[in-house]
Amino acid sequence: MSERDGQEPTPRHVNRSELSGPADLVQARDVYGGVHFHGDGVERELPPQQLPGDVRGFVNRVAELRALDRLTGDDDARVTLSVITGTAGVGKTSLALRWAHRARHRFPDGQLYANLRGYDPGEPTRPEVVLDRFLRALGVPPAAVPADPEDREALYRSRLADRRVLLVLDNAATARQVRPLLPGSDTCLTIVTSRSMLSGLVTRDGGRRLTLPMLTEDDAVALLHGVTADHRAGDDPAELVELARLCARLPLALRIAAERAASRPFMPLGDLIQDLRDESALWDALTAEDDEEADAVRTVFAWSYRGLGTTAARLFRLLGLHPGPDVSVPAAAALAGVPAAEVRQPLDALVTAHLVEQHAPARYHLHDLLRAYAVDQVRQFEGEEDRRHALRRVLEWYLHSADAALAQSLPFNRTVALDPPAGVVPLAFAGPAEADAWFDVERDNLVAATRTAAEADAPRVAWQLAAILRSVFMHRNAFDGWFTTARIGLAAARSLGDRRGEAEALESLGKAHFQARQLNEAAEHHRAALAIRRDIGDEHGTAVSVNALGLLGLRHRRLTDALAHFTDALARFERLGNRRWQALLLSNLAETRYELGEPARAVELLDRALAVQREIADRGQEGNSLFFLSMALRELGRIGEAEAAIERALAIAEDAGSPVWLAHWLVEQARVLRASGRPAEALEAVHRAAMIQRRLGDRSREAMALDGAGEAYRESGRAEEAIAFHLRAAATHRGLGDSWQLAVTLANLAAALVEAGRAEEAEPPRREARDLLARFDDARAATLHDRLDAAGDGRLNPGPASD
């Protein structure tokens, strides 16, 4: 799409308007705060249901469950924040999830869950990352999640306002990690679990602390018996008491011990206990720790770990090296350096031993205590060289699997030539849908792999993976991962002195800032990338950077600058013989010529671009060129040809399943329909466009659709109804600082006010539009300015403003 995003990353609250009339035709009566389309075609949000599965073998905790029940009472004692604290392995998560599952019916608007990983060996989960996930779960499209953390918090609290939602924030390390995730509404309840007291959440945020003690002896024995009863018979109750004591009555240790006992039904329990005592004595000899509970947990880990087979024990150790929060079967195979089929059985053994949890098909994760233990074991029993090779294998696997997915999902966006994979077999993908799904499920792991590569002396993998992820994040507006990996990639490339990689990372940062509408920062990074590429003689990269500066010129409506940059970039790609980029630049030049008021020249350029794009099957760029072609043909009065062009573009969008393309191009279809005297059909097109843009969160393009709806109403002789749509569109463009679109919309508003018999009210928007247009020196701006002057003198109706 002209190598731009077109996405507006800063959505706001949903304003509502009451409708009179059928849902497929929009009435703008009784407007409160804004005008939006509603109807049976709008997708309904499904309440999020993110709670992990309930805990098996849960016992008692009756008093604690009742205490949580009281939090949701209807009396004055009702609170909105509970902090469950206690030692590691005491069962805080189990209690929170057991109660959450029992109480979920009290929260009909959904349940949200996040593991904040405050005590993992790796980096804790940042609040802004959790906000991104929660917003998407609450129905905010990825493109609509704000880049700014404060805006993200504001939107999150707005989404939760007046909703009854339960939040479980697991394994928090600090109050600072939790506070941005707290709703502002007293209709929601947040449950936080932590090993720390989190006093700030109690004293400052009104939380109610619930300190979870170790299980009583009876409850600990009940847990052991509940797991082993179907597998063992005749165990001495006194021995169960002794086993519970050796596990410090901590649920995590008890479950592991119980699973081991259940897996050895014919081994006397006394023998298992003696093994555990021996392990405890060994641990006591190796540690100076005074924390009895911690010693007990680690002793049980060691006891269970030593009972594993050789292959399963090695895999468990290696899992401590995995960079991300969870691991798939193929990634585990890469770590171990074996085919995927050879890790399934040891993974099952680890699940059976309760050392690893399977949380989704073929996906596994470790409790933070067990992950820390695995890290200890891999450092003790795997040599430094073996650890380095294992980590390098899994990083290479992520790098090459991501490249294979990109080849299916966005084949024209592969910019990094990789060396062949070393010792791993990356995934293969059947098509774009499968590749996109993999990117979605592996996003956190891919970000973590980029960071780990930089920290593990693999900077080339770090910058190359960041460069691959650029295109993925660009098409999702996934700003957190995008900025994080791009900055890591930049530092990694610089550490190598790899200037080509440095330029790739700078380009990525430039594009990220561009899509986040941080245009000054975008220009700074694109110019830095351009300087490097010129210095090292990278002609292709230089042309790409020059094109980026042209897009900045278009965004600022500095059309002469844009024209110069696009012309320069085109000449460079012609010398290189890169036909795909030549066609893309011809399309960009055509858009610029159109904006300069030269539609005939735009048509010539687009005909050339389309010939190449059809030949090389660049369907996305072909659709974009058809969109621009329709605009130019319409302005030339060739309405039938314009209609054919935009219908072909829409067919491409429908075939590709791209709502971004579809919604944007529907607005042009509406303009063509208006030009052919069919305003009612035009209204249907902008209705559909506005609904999609609302879901996408692109406020700028939604405003263009609303403005188009106003024009369709005015041309239908319903000027009063047009006014409200123009007002809403103008407010959005003003808020976004888009002077050109604001001027166009104000001109349309003035025309609607005149036709509604409210000529005196038309003067302020007309005057503001003229002042805005004075900032632009192109022919299109001058023409619109002259029409507004003539309308102000009463000589002619301003008519529809130029699109």
mmCIF file of N, CA and C in Angstrom, residues 98-197:
data_model
loop_
_atom_site.group_PDB
_atom_site.id
_atom_site.type_symbol
_atom_site.label_atom_id
_atom_site.label_comp_id
_atom_site.label_asym_id
_atom_site.label_seq_id
_atom_site.Cartn_x
_atom_site.Cartn_y
_atom_site.Cartn_z
ATOM 1 N N ARG A 98 -9.240 -21.006 41.490
ATOM 2 C CA ARG A 98 -10.394 -21.751 41.993
ATOM 3 C C ARG A 98 -11.541 -20.791 42.281
ATOM 4 N N TRP A 99 -11.241 -19.675 42.982
ATOM 5 C CA TRP A 99 -12.309 -18.721 43.287
ATOM 6 C C TRP A 99 -12.830 -18.053 42.021
ATOM 7 N N ALA A 100 -11.936 -17.715 41.103
ATOM 8 C CA ALA A 100 -12.358 -17.035 39.873
ATOM 9 C C ALA A 100 -13.326 -17.900 39.078
ATOM 10 N N HIS A 101 -13.058 -19.189 38.997
ATOM 11 C CA HIS A 101 -13.962 -20.076 38.266
ATOM 12 C C HIS A 101 -15.313 -20.181 38.982
ATOM 13 N N ARG A 102 -15.285 -20.191 40.310
ATOM 14 C CA ARG A 102 -16.553 -20.254 41.056
ATOM 15 C C ARG A 102 -17.358 -18.977 40.904
ATOM 16 N N ALA A 103 -16.668 -17.835 40.742
ATOM 17 C CA ALA A 103 -17.351 -16.538 40.763
ATOM 18 C C ALA A 103 -17.543 -15.931 39.386
ATOM 19 N N ARG A 104 -17.165 -16.626 38.341
ATOM 20 C CA ARG A 104 -17.171 -16.005 37.017
ATOM 21 C C ARG A 104 -18.572 -15.552 36.592
ATOM 22 N N HIS A 105 -19.606 -16.224 37.088
ATOM 23 C CA HIS A 105 -20.960 -15.832 36.710
ATOM 24 C C HIS A 105 -21.314 -14.442 37.226
ATOM 25 N N ARG A 106 -20.563 -13.950 38.219
ATOM 26 C CA ARG A 106 -20.826 -12.609 38.744
ATOM 27 C C ARG A 106 -20.226 -11.518 37.863
ATOM 28 N N PHE A 107 -19.483 -11.941 36.860
ATOM 29 C CA PHE A 107 -18.793 -10.989 35.988
ATOM 30 C C PHE A 107 -19.162 -11.289 34.537
ATOM 31 N N PRO A 108 -20.375 -10.914 34.156
ATOM 32 C CA PRO A 108 -20.886 -11.293 32.829
ATOM 33 C C PRO A 108 -20.142 -10.635 31.677
ATOM 34 N N ASP A 109 -19.373 -9.576 31.945
ATOM 35 C CA ASP A 109 -18.653 -8.902 30.860
ATOM 36 C C ASP A 109 -17.263 -9.471 30.629
ATOM 37 N N GLY A 110 -16.918 -10.549 31.345
ATOM 38 C CA GLY A 110 -15.693 -11.259 31.010
ATOM 39 C C GLY A 110 -14.694 -11.377 32.134
ATOM 40 N N GLN A 111 -13.674 -12.179 31.861
ATOM 41 C CA GLN A 111 -12.581 -12.394 32.794
ATOM 42 C C GLN A 111 -11.263 -12.250 32.032
ATOM 43 N N LEU A 112 -10.352 -11.469 32.602
ATOM 44 C CA LEU A 112 -9.031 -11.238 32.011
ATOM 45 C C LEU A 112 -7.977 -11.848 32.922
ATOM 46 N N TYR A 113 -6.939 -12.423 32.319
ATOM 47 C CA TYR A 113 -5.870 -13.040 33.094
ATOM 48 C C TYR A 113 -4.524 -12.680 32.481
ATOM 49 N N ALA A 114 -3.546 -12.403 33.346
ATOM 50 C CA ALA A 114 -2.176 -12.187 32.884
ATOM 51 C C ALA A 114 -1.203 -12.708 33.914
ATOM 52 N N ASN A 115 -0.208 -13.423 33.441
ATOM 53 C CA ASN A 115 0.916 -13.826 34.288
ATOM 54 C C ASN A 115 1.980 -12.740 34.160
ATOM 55 N N LEU A 116 2.186 -11.981 35.218
ATOM 56 C CA LEU A 116 3.132 -10.865 35.176
ATOM 57 C C LEU A 116 4.577 -11.328 35.315
ATOM 58 N N ARG A 117 4.813 -12.588 35.615
ATOM 59 C CA ARG A 117 6.149 -13.189 35.633
ATOM 60 C C ARG A 117 7.142 -12.381 36.463
ATOM 61 N N GLY A 118 6.651 -11.910 37.606
ATOM 62 C CA GLY A 118 7.500 -11.079 38.440
ATOM 63 C C GLY A 118 8.672 -11.798 39.058
ATOM 64 N N TYR A 119 8.624 -13.140 39.097
ATOM 65 C CA TYR A 119 9.696 -13.894 39.744
ATOM 66 C C TYR A 119 10.350 -14.887 38.793
ATOM 67 N N ASP A 120 10.081 -14.769 37.512
ATOM 68 C CA ASP A 120 10.752 -15.605 36.526
ATOM 69 C C ASP A 120 12.225 -15.207 36.429
ATOM 70 N N PRO A 121 13.087 -16.116 36.008
ATOM 71 C CA PRO A 121 14.486 -15.738 35.785
ATOM 72 C C PRO A 121 14.631 -14.684 34.696
ATOM 73 N N GLY A 122 13.694 -14.655 33.769
ATOM 74 C CA GLY A 122 13.758 -13.665 32.699
ATOM 75 C C GLY A 122 13.135 -12.341 33.112
ATOM 76 N N GLU A 123 12.838 -11.515 32.113
ATOM 77 C CA GLU A 123 12.304 -10.172 32.364
ATOM 78 C C GLU A 123 10.825 -10.237 32.720
ATOM 79 N N PRO A 124 10.378 -9.509 33.753
ATOM 80 C CA PRO A 124 8.937 -9.484 34.075
ATOM 81 C C PRO A 124 8.128 -8.898 32.923
ATOM 82 N N THR A 125 6.873 -9.255 32.869
ATOM 83 C CA THR A 125 5.991 -8.724 31.837
ATOM 84 C C THR A 125 5.692 -7.255 32.130
ATOM 85 N N ARG A 126 5.901 -6.394 31.136
ATOM 86 C CA ARG A 126 5.677 -4.965 31.343
ATOM 87 C C ARG A 126 4.191 -4.644 31.267
ATOM 88 N N PRO A 127 3.716 -3.685 32.063
ATOM 89 C CA PRO A 127 2.286 -3.369 32.078
ATOM 90 C C PRO A 127 1.747 -2.980 30.710
ATOM 91 N N GLU A 128 2.532 -2.237 29.929
ATOM 92 C CA GLU A 128 2.017 -1.804 28.628
ATOM 93 C C GLU A 128 1.780 -2.980 27.686
ATOM 94 N N VAL A 129 2.562 -4.055 27.847
ATOM 95 C CA VAL A 129 2.345 -5.258 27.037
ATOM 96 C C VAL A 129 1.031 -5.929 27.442
ATOM 97 N N VAL A 130 0.777 -5.992 28.747
ATOM 98 C CA VAL A 130 -0.483 -6.578 29.221
ATOM 99 C C VAL A 130 -1.663 -5.729 28.763
ATOM 100 N N LEU A 131 -1.517 -4.412 28.813
ATOM 101 C CA LEU A 131 -2.596 -3.530 28.350
ATOM 102 C C LEU A 131 -2.921 -3.790 26.886
ATOM 103 N N ASP A 132 -1.901 -4.001 26.079
ATOM 104 C CA ASP A 132 -2.136 -4.310 24.667
ATOM 105 C C ASP A 132 -2.974 -5.577 24.525
ATOM 106 N N ARG A 133 -2.614 -6.624 25.271
ATOM 107 C CA ARG A 133 -3.369 -7.880 25.189
ATOM 108 C C ARG A 133 -4.801 -7.703 25.687
ATOM 109 N N PHE A 134 -4.940 -7.000 26.811
ATOM 110 C CA PHE A 134 -6.272 -6.812 27.376
ATOM 111 C C PHE A 134 -7.159 -5.992 26.439
ATOM 112 N N LEU A 135 -6.617 -4.948 25.856
ATOM 113 C CA LEU A 135 -7.418 -4.115 24.950
ATOM 114 C C LEU A 135 -7.899 -4.931 23.755
ATOM 115 N N ARG A 136 -7.009 -5.756 23.200
ATOM 116 C CA ARG A 136 -7.430 -6.591 22.075
ATOM 117 C C ARG A 136 -8.501 -7.590 22.514
ATOM 118 N N ALA A 137 -8.356 -8.125 23.727
ATOM 119 C CA ALA A 137 -9.371 -9.047 24.240
ATOM 120 C C ALA A 137 -10.701 -8.338 24.471
ATOM 121 N N LEU A 138 -10.652 -7.041 24.733
ATOM 122 C CA LEU A 138 -11.870 -6.258 24.959
ATOM 123 C C LEU A 138 -12.444 -5.698 23.670
ATOM 124 N N GLY A 139 -11.946 -6.139 22.536
ATOM 125 C CA GLY A 139 -12.534 -5.772 21.254
ATOM 126 C C GLY A 139 -11.844 -4.646 20.521
ATOM 127 N N VAL A 140 -10.728 -4.146 21.059
ATOM 128 C CA VAL A 140 -10.001 -3.085 20.355
ATOM 129 C C VAL A 140 -9.102 -3.740 19.308
ATOM 130 N N PRO A 141 -9.221 -3.379 18.034
ATOM 131 C CA PRO A 141 -8.367 -3.988 17.022
ATOM 132 C C PRO A 141 -6.901 -3.641 17.280
ATOM 133 N N PRO A 142 -5.975 -4.507 16.867
ATOM 134 C CA PRO A 142 -4.555 -4.204 17.072
ATOM 135 C C PRO A 142 -4.157 -2.839 16.522
ATOM 136 N N ALA A 143 -4.732 -2.462 15.383
ATOM 137 C CA ALA A 143 -4.388 -1.175 14.781
ATOM 138 C C ALA A 143 -4.865 0.000 15.608
ATOM 139 N N ALA A 144 -5.769 -0.245 16.534
ATOM 140 C CA ALA A 144 -6.359 0.847 17.311
ATOM 141 C C ALA A 144 -5.760 0.977 18.696
ATOM 142 N N VAL A 145 -4.830 0.091 19.056
ATOM 143 C CA VAL A 145 -4.203 0.175 20.378
ATOM 144 C C VAL A 145 -3.210 1.329 20.382
ATOM 145 N N PRO A 146 -3.358 2.305 21.262
ATOM 146 C CA PRO A 146 -2.475 3.469 21.241
ATOM 147 C C PRO A 146 -1.021 3.092 21.496
ATOM 148 N N ALA A 147 -0.120 3.834 20.882
ATOM 149 C CA ALA A 147 1.303 3.611 21.115
ATOM 150 C C ALA A 147 1.736 4.192 22.450
ATOM 151 N N ASP A 148 1.150 5.309 22.844
ATOM 152 C CA ASP A 148 1.536 5.974 24.075
ATOM 153 C C ASP A 148 0.970 5.222 25.286
ATOM 154 N N PRO A 149 1.808 4.902 26.294
ATOM 155 C CA PRO A 149 1.308 4.130 27.446
ATOM 156 C C PRO A 149 0.165 4.812 28.190
ATOM 157 N N GLU A 150 0.218 6.138 28.342
ATOM 158 C CA GLU A 150 -0.860 6.826 29.054
ATOM 159 C C GLU A 150 -2.163 6.763 28.272
ATOM 160 N N ASP A 151 -2.083 6.927 26.955
ATOM 161 C CA ASP A 151 -3.288 6.792 26.130
ATOM 162 C C ASP A 151 -3.841 5.382 26.215
ATOM 163 N N ARG A 152 -2.932 4.414 26.290
ATOM 164 C CA ARG A 152 -3.348 3.010 26.389
ATOM 165 C C ARG A 152 -4.105 2.767 27.692
ATOM 166 N N GLU A 153 -3.576 3.312 28.789
ATOM 167 C CA GLU A 153 -4.262 3.179 30.076
ATOM 168 C C GLU A 153 -5.634 3.835 30.041
ATOM 169 N N ALA A 154 -5.707 5.024 29.431
ATOM 170 C CA ALA A 154 -6.978 5.743 29.382
ATOM 171 C C ALA A 154 -8.023 4.955 28.589
ATOM 172 N N LEU A 155 -7.612 4.411 27.462
ATOM 173 C CA LEU A 155 -8.554 3.629 26.651
ATOM 174 C C LEU A 155 -8.987 2.367 27.400
ATOM 175 N N TYR A 156 -8.046 1.732 28.074
ATOM 176 C CA TYR A 156 -8.341 0.523 28.846
ATOM 177 C C TYR A 156 -9.399 0.806 29.916
ATOM 178 N N ARG A 157 -9.216 1.882 30.661
ATOM 179 C CA ARG A 157 -10.173 2.201 31.718
ATOM 180 C C ARG A 157 -11.514 2.614 31.129
ATOM 181 N N SER A 158 -11.482 3.261 29.968
ATOM 182 C CA SER A 158 -12.737 3.615 29.308
ATOM 183 C C SER A 158 -13.494 2.362 28.868
ATOM 184 N N ARG A 159 -12.754 1.387 28.365
ATOM 185 C CA ARG A 159 -13.384 0.153 27.926
ATOM 186 C C ARG A 159 -14.023 -0.611 29.093
ATOM 187 N N LEU A 160 -13.408 -0.498 30.271
ATOM 188 C CA LEU A 160 -13.920 -1.224 31.430
ATOM 189 C C LEU A 160 -14.980 -0.451 32.206
ATOM 190 N N ALA A 161 -15.156 0.817 31.876
ATOM 191 C CA ALA A 161 -16.117 1.639 32.618
ATOM 192 C C ALA A 161 -17.515 1.012 32.548
ATOM 193 N N ASP A 162 -18.136 0.863 33.703
ATOM 194 C CA ASP A 162 -19.499 0.339 33.827
ATOM 195 C C ASP A 162 -19.627 -1.128 33.414
ATOM 196 N N ARG A 163 -18.516 -1.806 33.208
ATOM 197 C CA ARG A 163 -18.575 -3.237 32.923
ATOM 198 C C ARG A 163 -18.234 -4.019 34.188
ATOM 199 N N ARG A 164 -18.767 -5.229 34.258
ATOM 200 C CA ARG A 164 -18.449 -6.137 35.362
ATOM 201 C C ARG A 164 -17.460 -7.171 34.832
ATOM 202 N N VAL A 165 -16.181 -6.902 35.088
ATOM 203 C CA VAL A 165 -15.100 -7.748 34.589
ATOM 204 C C VAL A 165 -14.229 -8.169 35.761
ATOM 205 N N LEU A 166 -13.814 -9.430 35.760
ATOM 206 C CA LEU A 166 -12.889 -9.957 36.753
ATOM 207 C C LEU A 166 -11.496 -10.016 36.146
ATOM 208 N N LEU A 167 -10.510 -9.487 36.868
ATOM 209 C CA LEU A 167 -9.131 -9.527 36.409
ATOM 210 C C LEU A 167 -8.295 -10.325 37.402
ATOM 211 N N VAL A 168 -7.484 -11.235 36.893
ATOM 212 C CA VAL A 168 -6.528 -11.963 37.719
ATOM 213 C C VAL A 168 -5.131 -11.606 37.219
ATOM 214 N N LEU A 169 -4.366 -10.922 38.069
ATOM 215 C CA LEU A 169 -3.001 -10.520 37.747
ATOM 216 C C LEU A 169 -2.071 -11.377 38.601
ATOM 217 N N ASP A 170 -1.469 -12.353 37.971
ATOM 218 C CA ASP A 170 -0.742 -13.408 38.669
ATOM 219 C C ASP A 170 0.750 -13.093 38.754
ATOM 220 N N ASN A 171 1.361 -13.417 39.865
ATOM 221 C CA ASN A 171 2.816 -13.322 40.037
ATOM 222 C C ASN A 171 3.351 -11.916 39.837
ATOM 223 N N ALA A 172 2.763 -10.970 40.516
ATOM 224 C CA ALA A 172 3.231 -9.583 40.436
ATOM 225 C C ALA A 172 4.450 -9.414 41.335
ATOM 226 N N ALA A 173 5.400 -8.609 40.878
ATOM 227 C CA ALA A 173 6.598 -8.353 41.669
ATOM 228 C C ALA A 173 6.484 -7.066 42.463
ATOM 229 N N THR A 174 5.886 -6.027 41.858
ATOM 230 C CA THR A 174 5.812 -4.716 42.505
ATOM 231 C C THR A 174 4.448 -4.087 42.255
ATOM 232 N N ALA A 175 4.122 -3.113 43.095
ATOM 233 C CA ALA A 175 2.882 -2.363 42.883
ATOM 234 C C ALA A 175 2.943 -1.590 41.580
ATOM 235 N N ARG A 176 4.123 -1.128 41.208
ATOM 236 C CA ARG A 176 4.267 -0.368 39.963
ATOM 237 C C ARG A 176 3.904 -1.213 38.750
ATOM 238 N N GLN A 177 4.161 -2.505 38.826
ATOM 239 C CA GLN A 177 3.809 -3.399 37.725
ATOM 240 C C GLN A 177 2.307 -3.573 37.607
ATOM 241 N N VAL A 178 1.597 -3.434 38.732
ATOM 242 C CA VAL A 178 0.153 -3.690 38.770
ATOM 243 C C VAL A 178 -0.671 -2.439 38.503
ATOM 244 N N ARG A 179 -0.219 -1.310 39.027
ATOM 245 C CA ARG A 179 -1.067 -0.124 39.087
ATOM 246 C C ARG A 179 -1.629 0.306 37.730
ATOM 247 N N PRO A 180 -0.863 0.291 36.621
ATOM 248 C CA PRO A 180 -1.460 0.683 35.339
ATOM 249 C C PRO A 180 -2.570 -0.243 34.856
ATOM 250 N N LEU A 181 -2.674 -1.431 35.466
ATOM 251 C CA LEU A 181 -3.655 -2.424 35.017
ATOM 252 C C LEU A 181 -4.938 -2.396 35.835
ATOM 253 N N LEU A 182 -4.992 -1.525 36.835
ATOM 254 C CA LEU A 182 -6.184 -1.464 37.671
ATOM 255 C C LEU A 182 -7.282 -0.677 36.969
ATOM 256 N N PRO A 183 -8.496 -1.218 36.884
ATOM 257 C CA PRO A 183 -9.603 -0.472 36.274
ATOM 258 C C PRO A 183 -9.936 0.763 37.113
ATOM 259 N N GLY A 184 -10.593 1.694 36.480
ATOM 260 C CA GLY A 184 -11.051 2.862 37.207
ATOM 261 C C GLY A 184 -12.471 2.715 37.700
ATOM 262 N N SER A 185 -13.107 1.615 37.357
ATOM 263 C CA SER A 185 -14.519 1.404 37.672
ATOM 264 C C SER A 185 -14.671 0.530 38.907
ATOM 265 N N ASP A 186 -15.647 0.849 39.752
ATOM 266 C CA ASP A 186 -15.894 0.017 40.930
ATOM 267 C C ASP A 186 -16.778 -1.187 40.610
ATOM 268 N N THR A 187 -17.072 -1.388 39.337
ATOM 269 C CA THR A 187 -17.844 -2.561 38.935
ATOM 270 C C THR A 187 -16.950 -3.759 38.647
ATOM 271 N N CYS A 188 -15.633 -3.535 38.595
ATOM 272 C CA CYS A 188 -14.688 -4.615 38.308
ATOM 273 C C CYS A 188 -13.994 -5.054 39.590
ATOM 274 N N LEU A 189 -13.489 -6.271 39.588
ATOM 275 C CA LEU A 189 -12.702 -6.781 40.708
ATOM 276 C C LEU A 189 -11.373 -7.288 40.163
ATOM 277 N N THR A 190 -10.293 -6.905 40.843
ATOM 278 C CA THR A 190 -8.952 -7.346 40.463
ATOM 279 C C THR A 190 -8.369 -8.206 41.574
ATOM 280 N N ILE A 191 -7.900 -9.394 41.203
ATOM 281 C CA ILE A 191 -7.210 -10.285 42.124
ATOM 282 C C ILE A 191 -5.737 -10.295 41.735
ATOM 283 N N VAL A 192 -4.861 -9.943 42.662
ATOM 284 C CA VAL A 192 -3.422 -9.926 42.423
ATOM 285 C C VAL A 192 -2.775 -10.984 43.299
ATOM 286 N N THR A 193 -1.862 -11.777 42.739
ATOM 287 C CA THR A 193 -1.090 -12.710 43.554
ATOM 288 C C THR A 193 0.368 -12.289 43.535
ATOM 289 N N SER A 194 1.040 -12.457 44.684
ATOM 290 C CA SER A 194 2.432 -12.033 44.771
ATOM 291 C C SER A 194 3.104 -12.671 45.979
ATOM 292 N N ARG A 195 4.416 -12.879 45.866
ATOM 293 C CA ARG A 195 5.190 -13.292 47.027
ATOM 294 C C ARG A 195 5.489 -12.101 47.936
ATOM 295 N N SER A 196 5.397 -10.894 47.383
ATOM 296 C CA SER A 196 5.668 -9.683 48.151
ATOM 297 C C SER A 196 4.387 -9.187 48.813
ATOM 298 N N MET A 197 4.531 -8.337 49.805
ATOM 299 C CA MET A 197 3.368 -7.816 50.527
ATOM 300 C C MET A 197 2.604 -6.787 49.701
#
